[in-house]
Coordinates of C-alpha atoms and ligand atoms in Angstrom, one line a residue:
X1 CA 140.0 127.2 -183.3
X2 CA 138.1 130.5 -183.1
X3 CA 136.6 131.5 -186.5
X4 CA 135.4 135.0 -187.3
X5 CA 132.4 135.8 -189.6
X6 CA 131.5 139.2 -190.8
X7 CA 128.0 140.5 -191.4
X8 CA 126.0 143.7 -191.1
X9 CA 125.6 145.3 -187.6
X10 CA 121.8 145.3 -187.3
X11 CA 121.3 145.9 -183.6
X12 CA 124.0 146.9 -181.1
X13 CA 125.2 145.0 -178.0
X14 CA 127.3 141.9 -177.2
X15 CA 125.9 138.4 -176.6
X16 CA 127.8 135.3 -175.6
X17 CA 125.9 132.0 -175.8
X18 CA 125.1 128.7 -177.5
X19 CA 123.6 128.6 -181.0
X20 CA 120.1 127.5 -181.6
X21 CA 119.7 126.6 -185.2
X22 CA 116.3 127.7 -186.5
X23 CA 115.4 125.4 -189.3
X24 CA 112.3 125.1 -191.3
X25 CA 111.3 121.9 -193.0
X26 CA 111.3 122.6 -196.7
X27 CA 108.0 121.6 -198.3
X28 CA 107.8 120.8 -202.0
X29 CA 104.8 122.1 -203.8
X30 CA 103.9 120.0 -206.8
X31 CA 101.6 120.8 -209.7
X32 CA 98.5 118.6 -209.0
X33 CA 95.9 118.6 -211.8
X34 CA 92.3 118.6 -210.8
X35 CA 89.2 117.7 -212.8
X36 CA 86.8 120.5 -213.9
X37 CA 84.2 119.2 -211.4
X38 CA 86.5 119.9 -208.5
X39 CA 87.3 123.5 -209.5
X40 CA 84.6 125.0 -207.4
X41 CA 85.5 123.0 -204.3
X42 CA 89.2 123.8 -204.8
X43 CA 88.4 127.6 -204.8
X44 CA 86.4 127.0 -201.7
X45 CA 89.3 125.2 -200.1
X46 CA 91.5 128.2 -201.0
X47 CA 89.1 130.6 -199.4
X48 CA 88.9 128.5 -196.3
X49 CA 92.6 128.6 -196.0
X50 CA 92.5 132.4 -196.3
X51 CA 89.9 132.5 -193.5
X52 CA 92.2 130.4 -191.2
X53 CA 95.2 132.5 -192.0
X54 CA 93.2 135.7 -191.1
X55 CA 92.2 134.2 -187.8
X56 CA 95.7 133.1 -187.1
X57 CA 97.1 136.6 -187.9
X58 CA 94.5 138.4 -185.8
X59 CA 95.5 136.3 -182.9
X60 CA 99.1 136.9 -183.6
X61 CA 98.6 140.6 -183.8
X62 CA 97.0 140.7 -180.3
X63 CA 99.8 138.6 -178.9
X64 CA 102.6 140.7 -180.5
X65 CA 100.9 143.9 -179.5
X66 CA 100.9 142.7 -175.9
X67 CA 104.3 141.0 -175.8
X68 CA 106.4 143.1 -178.2
X69 CA 104.8 146.4 -179.2
X70 CA 102.7 148.3 -181.6
X71 CA 105.4 148.7 -184.3
X72 CA 105.9 144.9 -184.7
X73 CA 102.1 144.3 -184.6
X74 CA 101.9 146.7 -187.6
X75 CA 104.0 144.2 -189.6
X76 CA 101.3 141.6 -189.3
X77 CA 98.5 144.1 -189.9
X78 CA 100.2 144.6 -193.3
X79 CA 100.2 140.8 -193.8
X80 CA 96.5 140.8 -193.1
X81 CA 96.0 143.4 -195.8
X82 CA 98.0 141.4 -198.3
X83 CA 95.7 138.4 -197.6
X84 CA 92.8 140.5 -198.7
X85 CA 94.4 141.8 -201.9
X86 CA 91.9 141.0 -204.5
X87 CA 93.7 142.2 -207.6
X88 CA 97.2 140.8 -207.2
X89 CA 96.4 137.8 -205.0
X90 CA 92.9 136.4 -204.6
X91 CA 91.6 136.8 -208.2
X92 CA 94.7 135.6 -209.9
X93 CA 94.8 132.4 -207.7
X94 CA 91.2 131.7 -208.3
X95 CA 91.6 132.3 -212.1
X96 CA 94.6 130.0 -212.2
X97 CA 92.7 127.2 -210.4
X98 CA 89.8 127.6 -212.8
X99 CA 91.7 128.0 -216.0
X100 CA 94.7 125.7 -215.5
X101 CA 92.8 123.2 -213.3
X102 CA 95.6 123.0 -210.7
X103 CA 95.5 122.5 -206.9
X104 CA 95.2 125.6 -204.7
X105 CA 98.7 125.4 -203.1
X106 CA 100.4 125.3 -206.5
X107 CA 98.4 128.4 -207.7
X108 CA 99.2 130.3 -204.5
X109 CA 102.9 129.4 -204.9
X110 CA 103.0 130.5 -208.6
X111 CA 101.0 133.7 -208.2
X112 CA 102.9 134.9 -205.1
X113 CA 106.3 133.9 -206.4
X114 CA 105.7 136.2 -209.4
X115 CA 104.9 139.1 -207.0
X116 CA 107.9 138.3 -204.9
X117 CA 110.3 138.4 -207.8
X118 CA 108.8 141.7 -208.9
X119 CA 109.5 143.2 -205.5
X120 CA 113.0 141.6 -205.4
X121 CA 113.9 143.3 -208.7
X122 CA 113.0 146.8 -207.4
X123 CA 115.8 149.3 -206.8
X124 CA 114.7 150.4 -203.4
X125 CA 116.1 148.2 -200.6
X126 CA 113.0 148.8 -198.6
X127 CA 110.8 147.4 -201.3
X128 CA 113.2 144.4 -201.8
X129 CA 112.9 143.6 -198.2
X130 CA 109.1 143.7 -198.4
X131 CA 109.4 140.7 -200.6
X132 CA 110.0 138.8 -197.4
X133 CA 106.5 139.8 -196.1
X134 CA 104.9 138.4 -199.2
X135 CA 106.9 135.2 -198.9
X136 CA 105.7 135.0 -195.3
X137 CA 102.1 135.4 -196.3
X138 CA 102.6 132.7 -199.0
X139 CA 104.0 130.2 -196.5
X140 CA 101.2 130.9 -194.1
X141 CA 98.4 130.3 -196.6
X142 CA 100.1 127.1 -197.9
X143 CA 100.6 125.8 -194.4
X144 CA 96.8 125.9 -193.9
X145 CA 96.2 124.4 -197.3
X146 CA 98.3 121.4 -196.5
X147 CA 96.9 121.3 -193.0
X148 CA 100.0 121.8 -191.0
X149 CA 99.9 123.4 -187.6
X150 CA 102.0 126.5 -187.2
X151 CA 103.7 125.9 -183.9
X152 CA 105.8 127.9 -181.5
X153 CA 109.5 127.2 -181.7
X154 CA 110.6 126.1 -178.3
X155 CA 113.9 127.4 -176.9
X156 CA 114.8 125.3 -173.9
X157 CA 117.6 127.7 -172.7
X158 CA 118.7 131.2 -173.5
X159 CA 120.4 131.0 -177.0
X160 CA 121.7 132.8 -180.0
X161 CA 119.1 132.2 -182.7
X162 CA 120.9 131.4 -186.0
X163 CA 118.9 131.1 -189.2
X164 CA 119.2 131.4 -192.9
X165 CA 116.5 134.0 -192.7
X166 CA 113.9 135.0 -190.2
X167 CA 110.5 136.0 -191.5
X168 CA 108.2 138.1 -189.2
X169 CA 106.1 135.0 -188.5
X170 CA 109.2 133.0 -187.5
X171 CA 110.2 135.7 -185.1
X172 CA 106.7 135.7 -183.7
X173 CA 107.0 132.0 -182.8
X174 CA 110.0 132.6 -180.7
X175 CA 109.9 133.3 -177.0
X176 CA 112.0 136.6 -177.1
X177 CA 113.0 136.4 -173.4
X178 CA 115.1 133.3 -174.4
X179 CA 116.8 135.0 -177.3
X180 CA 120.3 136.3 -176.5
X181 CA 121.0 137.5 -180.1
X182 CA 119.9 137.0 -183.7
X183 CA 122.3 135.9 -186.5
X184 CA 120.8 135.5 -190.0
X185 CA 122.5 134.8 -193.4
X186 CA 120.1 137.0 -195.2
X187 CA 118.6 140.4 -194.5
X188 CA 119.8 144.0 -194.4
X189 CA 119.7 146.8 -191.8
X190 CA 116.0 147.6 -192.5
X191 CA 114.8 144.0 -192.5
X192 CA 112.2 143.0 -189.9
X193 CA 114.6 141.0 -187.8
X194 CA 116.8 144.1 -187.5
X195 CA 113.9 146.3 -186.6
X196 CA 112.5 143.9 -184.0
X197 CA 116.0 143.3 -182.5
X198 CA 116.7 147.0 -182.2
X199 CA 113.3 147.6 -180.6
X200 CA 113.8 144.8 -178.1
X201 CA 117.5 145.7 -177.5
X202 CA 118.6 142.3 -178.6
X203 CA 122.0 142.3 -180.4
X204 CA 121.8 141.2 -184.1
X205 CA 124.1 140.5 -187.0
X206 CA 122.5 139.9 -190.4
X207 CA 123.8 139.2 -193.9
X208 CA 126.4 136.6 -192.8
X209 CA 126.4 134.8 -196.1
X210 CA 126.3 131.0 -195.4
X211 CA 127.1 131.1 -191.6
X212 CA 124.1 129.0 -190.7
X213 CA 125.3 126.2 -192.8
X214 CA 128.8 126.3 -191.2
X215 CA 127.8 125.6 -187.6
X216 CA 126.0 123.0 -185.5
X217 CA 123.4 123.7 -182.8
X218 CA 124.9 124.1 -179.4
X219 CA 128.2 125.6 -180.5
X220 CA 129.5 128.6 -178.6
X221 CA 129.2 132.0 -180.2
X222 CA 130.0 135.6 -179.5
X223 CA 127.8 138.1 -181.3
X224 CA 129.1 141.6 -181.6
X225 CA 126.2 143.7 -182.8
X226 CA 128.2 146.9 -182.8
X227 CA 130.8 145.6 -185.3
X228 CA 128.6 143.1 -187.2
X229 CA 130.9 140.2 -186.1
X230 CA 130.2 136.6 -185.1
X231 CA 132.9 134.6 -183.4
X232 CA 132.6 130.8 -183.5
X233 CA 134.1 128.7 -180.7
X234 CA 136.0 131.6 -179.0
X235 CA 138.8 130.8 -176.6
X236 CA 138.5 131.6 -172.8
X237 CA 140.7 134.7 -173.3
X238 CA 138.5 136.1 -176.1
X239 CA 135.4 135.4 -174.0
X240 CA 136.8 137.2 -171.0
X241 CA 137.8 140.2 -173.0
X242 CA 134.3 140.4 -174.5
X243 CA 132.8 140.0 -171.0
X244 CA 134.9 143.0 -169.8
X245 CA 133.9 145.0 -172.9
X246 CA 130.2 144.3 -172.2
X247 CA 130.5 145.3 -168.6
X248 CA 132.3 148.5 -169.6
X249 CA 129.6 149.3 -172.2
X250 CA 126.8 148.7 -169.6
X251 CA 128.5 150.9 -167.1
X252 CA 128.9 153.7 -169.6
X253 CA 125.3 153.4 -170.6
X254 CA 124.1 153.5 -167.0
X255 CA 126.1 156.6 -166.3
X256 CA 124.9 158.2 -169.5
X257 CA 121.3 157.5 -168.7
X258 CA 121.7 159.6 -165.5
X259 CA 122.4 162.6 -167.9
X260 CA 119.0 162.3 -169.4
X261 CA 117.3 163.9 -166.4
X262 CA 119.3 167.1 -166.6
X263 CA 119.0 170.0 -169.0
X264 CA 121.9 170.5 -171.4
X265 CA 123.6 173.6 -169.9
X266 CA 127.2 174.5 -170.7
X267 CA 129.6 175.1 -167.8
X268 CA 129.2 178.8 -168.4
X269 CA 125.5 178.6 -168.0
X270 CA 124.0 178.6 -171.6
X271 CA 121.2 176.2 -172.2
X272 CA 120.6 174.2 -175.4
X273 CA 117.5 172.4 -176.3
X274 CA 118.0 168.7 -177.0
X275 CA 115.2 167.1 -179.1
X276 CA 114.6 163.8 -180.8
X277 CA 114.0 162.6 -184.4
X278 CA 111.3 160.0 -184.5
X279 CA 109.5 158.0 -187.2
X280 CA 107.0 156.0 -185.2
X281 CA 105.0 155.9 -182.0
X282 CA 107.6 153.4 -180.5
X283 CA 110.3 156.0 -181.1
X284 CA 108.3 158.7 -179.4
X285 CA 108.3 156.5 -176.3
X286 CA 112.1 155.9 -176.7
X287 CA 112.5 159.7 -177.0
X288 CA 110.8 160.3 -173.7
X289 CA 112.8 157.6 -172.0
X290 CA 116.1 159.1 -173.2
X291 CA 115.1 162.6 -172.0
X292 CA 114.0 164.4 -175.2
X293 CA 112.7 167.9 -174.5
X294 CA 110.7 167.9 -177.7
X295 CA 110.5 166.3 -181.1
X296 CA 112.7 168.2 -183.6
X297 CA 111.7 166.0 -186.5
X298 CA 108.7 163.8 -186.9
X299 CA 109.2 161.9 -190.1
X300 CA 105.6 161.4 -191.2
X301 CA 106.5 158.9 -193.9
X302 CA 105.8 156.0 -191.5
X303 CA 102.1 156.9 -191.6
X304 CA 102.1 156.3 -195.4
X305 CA 104.3 153.2 -196.0
X306 CA 103.3 149.6 -195.5
X307 CA 99.8 150.3 -196.8
X308 CA 98.1 150.1 -200.1
X309 CA 96.2 153.4 -200.1
X310 CA 96.6 156.9 -198.7
X311 CA 95.8 157.3 -195.0
X312 CA 92.7 159.4 -194.4
X313 CA 92.6 162.7 -192.5
X314 CA 91.0 160.9 -189.5
X315 CA 93.7 158.2 -189.5
X316 CA 96.5 160.8 -189.6
X317 CA 94.8 162.9 -186.8
X318 CA 94.6 159.8 -184.6
X319 CA 98.4 159.2 -184.9
X320 CA 99.2 162.9 -184.3
X321 CA 96.9 162.9 -181.2
X322 CA 98.6 159.8 -179.8
X323 CA 102.0 161.4 -180.2
X324 CA 100.7 164.7 -178.6
X325 CA 99.3 162.7 -175.7
X326 CA 102.7 161.1 -175.0
X327 CA 104.7 164.4 -175.5
X328 CA 102.2 166.4 -173.3
X329 CA 103.1 170.1 -173.8
X330 CA 106.6 169.5 -175.3
X331 CA 106.9 170.8 -178.9
X332 CA 106.5 168.4 -181.8
X333 CA 107.9 169.6 -185.2
X334 CA 106.1 167.7 -187.9
X335 CA 107.7 167.5 -191.3
X336 CA 105.3 167.2 -194.2
X337 CA 105.7 164.1 -196.3
X338 CA 109.2 163.7 -197.7
X339 CA 108.8 160.9 -200.2
X340 CA 110.5 160.2 -203.6
X341 CA 113.9 158.8 -204.5
X342 CA 114.8 156.3 -201.8
X343 CA 111.3 156.5 -200.2
X344 CA 108.7 155.5 -202.8
X345 CA 105.0 154.8 -202.0
X346 CA 103.2 151.9 -203.8
X347 CA 100.1 154.1 -204.5
X348 CA 101.9 157.2 -205.8
X349 CA 103.1 156.8 -209.4
X350 CA 106.7 157.8 -209.5
X351 CA 108.5 157.9 -212.9
X352 CA 112.0 156.5 -213.2
X353 CA 114.5 159.3 -212.9
X354 CA 118.2 159.5 -213.9
X355 CA 119.1 161.4 -210.7
X356 CA 116.4 160.7 -208.1
X357 CA 118.1 162.7 -205.4
X358 CA 118.0 165.7 -207.7
X359 CA 114.5 164.9 -208.8
X360 CA 110.9 164.8 -207.8
X361 CA 111.0 164.4 -204.0
X362 CA 109.9 166.1 -200.8
X363 CA 108.0 169.4 -201.3
X364 CA 108.3 169.2 -205.1
X365 CA 106.2 166.0 -205.1
X366 CA 103.7 167.1 -202.5
X367 CA 103.1 170.5 -204.1
X368 CA 102.2 168.5 -207.3
X369 CA 99.8 166.4 -205.2
X370 CA 97.9 169.2 -203.4
X371 CA 95.1 166.9 -202.2
X372 CA 97.5 164.6 -200.5
X373 CA 99.3 167.6 -198.9
X374 CA 96.0 169.2 -197.8
X375 CA 94.9 166.0 -196.1
X376 CA 98.1 166.0 -194.0
X377 CA 97.8 169.8 -193.3
X378 CA 94.2 169.5 -192.2
X379 CA 95.0 166.6 -189.8
X380 CA 97.9 168.5 -188.3
X381 CA 95.9 171.8 -187.9
X382 CA 93.2 169.8 -186.1
X383 CA 95.8 168.1 -183.9
X384 CA 97.1 171.7 -183.2
X385 CA 94.0 172.3 -181.0
X386 CA 95.3 169.7 -178.6
X387 CA 99.1 169.8 -178.5
X388 CA 102.2 171.9 -179.2
X389 CA 102.5 171.1 -182.9
X390 CA 104.7 172.9 -185.4
X391 CA 104.9 172.4 -189.1
X392 CA 108.0 172.0 -191.3
X393 CA 108.6 171.6 -195.0
X394 CA 111.3 169.4 -196.5
X395 CA 113.6 170.0 -199.5
X396 CA 112.8 173.7 -200.0
X397 CA 114.9 175.5 -202.6
X398 CA 112.9 178.6 -203.5
X399 CA 110.7 181.3 -201.8
X400 CA 107.9 180.4 -204.2
X401 CA 107.7 176.8 -202.8
X402 CA 107.3 178.1 -199.3
X403 CA 104.6 180.5 -200.5
X404 CA 102.7 177.8 -202.3
X405 CA 102.9 175.5 -199.3
X406 CA 101.6 178.2 -197.0
X407 CA 98.8 178.9 -199.5
X408 CA 97.7 175.3 -199.1
X409 CA 98.0 175.7 -195.4
X410 CA 95.7 178.8 -195.5
X411 CA 93.3 176.9 -197.7
X412 CA 93.1 174.1 -195.1
X413 CA 92.6 176.8 -192.4
X414 CA 89.7 178.3 -194.4
X415 CA 88.1 174.9 -195.0
X416 CA 88.3 173.9 -191.4
X417 CA 86.9 177.2 -190.1
X418 CA 84.1 177.4 -192.6
X419 CA 83.2 173.8 -191.8
X420 CA 83.2 174.6 -188.1
X421 CA 85.9 172.1 -187.3
X422 CA 88.2 172.8 -184.4
X423 CA 91.8 173.5 -185.1
X424 CA 94.8 175.2 -183.6
X425 CA 97.5 177.7 -184.8
X426 CA 100.8 176.1 -185.8
X427 CA 104.1 177.7 -186.3
X428 CA 105.6 177.2 -189.8
X429 CA 109.3 176.3 -190.4
X430 CA 111.4 175.1 -193.2
X431 CA 114.3 172.6 -193.4
X432 CA 117.5 174.0 -194.8
X433 CA 118.9 171.0 -196.6
X434 CA 119.7 172.3 -200.1
X435 CA 122.5 174.8 -200.9
X436 CA 119.8 177.0 -202.6
X437 CA 117.8 177.4 -199.4
X438 CA 121.0 177.9 -197.3
X439 CA 121.9 180.9 -199.5
X440 CA 118.6 182.6 -199.1
X441 CA 118.0 182.2 -195.4
X442 CA 117.4 185.9 -195.1
X443 CA 114.7 185.8 -197.7
X444 CA 113.1 182.7 -196.3
X445 CA 113.1 184.3 -192.9
X446 CA 110.3 186.6 -194.1
X447 CA 108.1 183.6 -194.7
X448 CA 108.7 181.2 -191.8
X449 CA 108.9 181.2 -188.0
X450 CA 111.9 178.9 -187.6
X451 CA 114.6 176.8 -189.4
X452 CA 116.0 173.3 -189.0
X453 CA 119.2 172.3 -190.8
X454 CA 119.1 168.9 -192.4
X455 CA 122.8 168.1 -192.8
X456 CA 122.1 164.6 -194.1
X457 CA 121.0 166.0 -197.4
X458 CA 122.8 169.4 -197.2
X459 CA 126.2 167.6 -197.0
X460 CA 125.5 165.5 -200.0
X461 CA 124.4 168.5 -202.1
X462 CA 127.3 170.7 -201.0
X463 CA 129.9 168.0 -201.5
X464 CA 128.3 166.5 -204.6
X465 CA 128.6 163.1 -202.9
X466 CA 125.7 160.7 -202.7
X467 CA 124.9 160.0 -199.0
X468 CA 124.5 156.2 -199.8
X469 CA 127.6 155.7 -202.0
X470 CA 130.5 154.1 -200.1
X471 CA 133.0 155.1 -202.8
X472 CA 132.6 158.8 -202.1
X473 CA 132.0 158.5 -198.3
X474 CA 135.3 160.3 -197.6
X475 CA 133.8 163.4 -199.2
X476 CA 130.5 162.9 -197.4
X477 CA 131.4 164.5 -194.1
X478 CA 129.7 167.5 -192.6
X479 CA 132.9 168.5 -190.9
X480 CA 134.5 169.5 -194.2
X481 CA 135.3 173.2 -194.2
X482 CA 132.7 173.9 -197.0
X483 CA 129.8 172.4 -195.0
X484 CA 130.9 174.1 -191.8
X485 CA 131.1 177.5 -193.4
X486 CA 127.6 177.0 -194.8
X487 CA 126.2 175.9 -191.5
X488 CA 127.8 178.9 -189.8
X489 CA 126.3 181.3 -192.4
X490 CA 122.8 179.7 -192.0
X491 CA 122.8 180.2 -188.2
X492 CA 124.1 183.8 -188.5
X493 CA 121.5 184.8 -191.1
X494 CA 118.7 183.2 -189.2
X495 CA 119.7 185.0 -186.0
X496 CA 120.1 188.3 -187.8
X497 CA 116.5 187.9 -188.9
X498 CA 115.5 187.1 -185.3
X499 CA 114.6 183.4 -186.1
X500 CA 115.5 180.3 -184.2
X501 CA 117.5 177.6 -185.9
X502 CA 117.8 173.9 -185.0
X503 CA 119.5 170.9 -186.6
X504 CA 117.9 167.6 -187.3
X505 CA 120.5 166.0 -189.5
X506 CA 122.7 163.2 -188.0
X507 CA 125.5 165.7 -187.4
X508 CA 123.6 167.0 -184.4
X509 CA 124.3 163.7 -182.6
X510 CA 128.1 163.6 -183.4
X511 CA 130.0 164.3 -180.2
X512 CA 132.8 165.8 -182.4
X513 CA 130.4 168.2 -184.0
X514 CA 128.5 169.3 -180.9
X515 CA 131.2 171.8 -179.6
X516 CA 131.1 173.5 -183.0
X517 CA 127.3 173.7 -183.0
X518 CA 127.3 175.1 -179.5
X519 CA 130.0 177.6 -180.5
X520 CA 127.9 178.7 -183.5
X521 CA 124.9 179.2 -181.2
X522 CA 122.5 176.7 -182.7
X523 CA 119.3 176.8 -180.7
X524 CA 118.2 173.2 -180.7
X525 CA 119.9 169.9 -181.5
X526 CA 117.6 167.0 -182.6
X527 CA 118.8 163.4 -182.9
X528 CA 118.0 159.7 -182.7
X529 CA 116.7 159.1 -179.2
X530 CA 119.6 156.9 -178.0
X531 CA 122.2 159.6 -178.8
X532 CA 120.6 162.1 -176.4
X533 CA 122.3 161.1 -173.2
X534 CA 125.8 161.4 -174.7
X535 CA 124.9 164.7 -176.5
X536 CA 123.7 166.2 -173.2
X537 CA 126.9 165.0 -171.4
X538 CA 129.1 166.7 -174.1
X539 CA 127.2 170.0 -173.8
X540 CA 127.3 169.9 -170.0
X541 CA 131.1 169.5 -170.1
X542 CA 132.1 172.4 -172.3
X543 CA 132.1 176.2 -172.1
X544 CA 130.2 178.1 -174.8
X545 CA 132.9 180.8 -174.7
X546 CA 135.6 178.3 -175.4
X547 CA 133.4 176.7 -178.1
X548 CA 133.1 180.1 -179.8
X549 CA 136.9 180.3 -180.0
X550 CA 137.0 176.8 -181.4
X551 CA 134.6 177.9 -184.2
X552 CA 136.8 180.9 -185.0
X553 CA 139.8 178.6 -185.5
X554 CA 137.9 176.0 -187.4
X555 CA 136.4 178.5 -189.8
X556 CA 139.8 179.3 -191.0
X557 CA 140.9 175.7 -191.4
X558 CA 141.6 174.6 -194.9
X559 CA 141.1 170.8 -194.7
X560 CA 139.0 168.2 -192.9
X561 CA 142.0 166.9 -191.0
X562 CA 142.8 170.4 -189.7
X563 CA 139.3 170.6 -188.4
X564 CA 139.5 167.2 -186.8
X565 CA 142.8 168.1 -185.1
X566 CA 141.4 171.4 -183.7
X567 CA 138.4 169.5 -182.3
X568 CA 140.6 166.8 -180.7
X569 CA 142.8 169.5 -179.1
X570 CA 139.7 171.3 -177.8
X571 CA 138.3 168.1 -176.3
X572 CA 141.6 167.4 -174.6
X573 CA 141.7 170.9 -173.1
X574 CA 138.0 170.8 -172.0
X575 CA 138.4 167.3 -170.4
Ligands
LIG601 C1 118.4 165.6 -193.5 O1 118.4 165.6 -194.7 O2 119.3 166.0 -192.7 C2 117.2 165.1 -192.8 C3 117.0 165.2 -191.5 O3 116.2 164.5 -193.6 P1 116.2 162.9 -194.0 O4 117.4 162.3 -193.4 O5 114.9 162.4 -193.6 O6 116.4 163.1 -195.5
LIG602 MG1 116.6 165.3 -195.8

């Protein structure tokens, strides 16, 4: 009988195949006492295992960089850094061996388990998932201490890999060409298995509870990575209908990919810029593949996370230059660091706050850390000498914030020019993602060259509905009349002041919202790379004039359902 299991959709696509159960032999670490004479040699043994682990990881990094990509290799670079962590790893282990006279594997287990539970207790999901990295490092060091070879898991045929959890080092041991899909009992949408699966375009469902204990290797599965479903022992009928669905999806995707080559021009001849939001070098490559005409939002946070100290100006410059090289002369809008609330950094002390989304985040935090901000601004100005870079500030609520941020920029310009360091001019823009900034677009227009609407935050602040809270998700919708009126006003005010305005919130990729944004005359739509083909197709199929009429009707709607009805009617008439 076919059984259905629900998990979290972690990477889209459909896979049909036999299960390969990925199991790890569980090793038991026992507390072995050693005599005081052996303390020194035990510490030496520990250091030797670290050396072996380092060599293993360096090798792995090379292989992953070649076979998978830069982003995945970075995961192991972070592991390498953890191995060298004196204060929370090496020293405490050595001290425990010396003071408690215990064997090295027991000390490693105890010390790192403490760090792991600390990470697991953190509020941020991202930090909780990093506990997996520490566990991975722990397993690696112990495997060298007890002299066990780390071997590559062999997949004899293409299979759906099912596991309780997959650590980065487990994934590295798999031959990805043989993996049809991943299914794991543990993990969330930002776990490594999810990231790797999305990058490699392998369907994945995570968080399936106890699924791996409910099946045997070789059983037939359908993995639906769009819906987060796994079907066990499907009937012939179900298999055929999933096959048809898969073919349909592939055909739609092929057709959509053809759209990427063409500019987004409406049927009455008005062109709209379609840009990409990116947060890594990998995503810049994706953006180009999907036909992005520029980067509308470079989330710089990726240059700061997964490390233990602030990146240097040179390190930042190097990343900017790599992006500039890929994008050639296409514009790249770089957002200054937007950390705080859901995006903490281990090396920036952030106090507990009752309302983090209303707290110390984005520009508020970076203006209070001028040195950190200046380093980023200097690196960007220097990159400006080589590419079409623009600068954008997040979470602005007042004119004073923009002025202060620009003052820091001018300081950076003065420093670079008096130091004889080459730099380029960069345009300055601001995000409009708070109601306060939306209401003073005319005043902000005197301070900046362009605007970009961040509807992800703007919607939550207008509707007073947390963007991550499922209970109020009905309210969290940018198509509500209040949000639409606000967006309309922002665009109008910006244009009255002669300034361009784009949108980098998720709304820009919503096919239902695009006719409204076209009708309101938004200059640029920026979205996750894989949404670009569909967005271009929508723009190319509608008339700007008709979209303007739709906007007039929608702005006098009273409810969300009226708005949705008007959009549905418009789509029918334009089809
Ligand atoms: C937004 O708020 O719309 C936005 C693009 O920023 P982020 O999603 O990074 O907060
Ligand atoms: Mg935002």
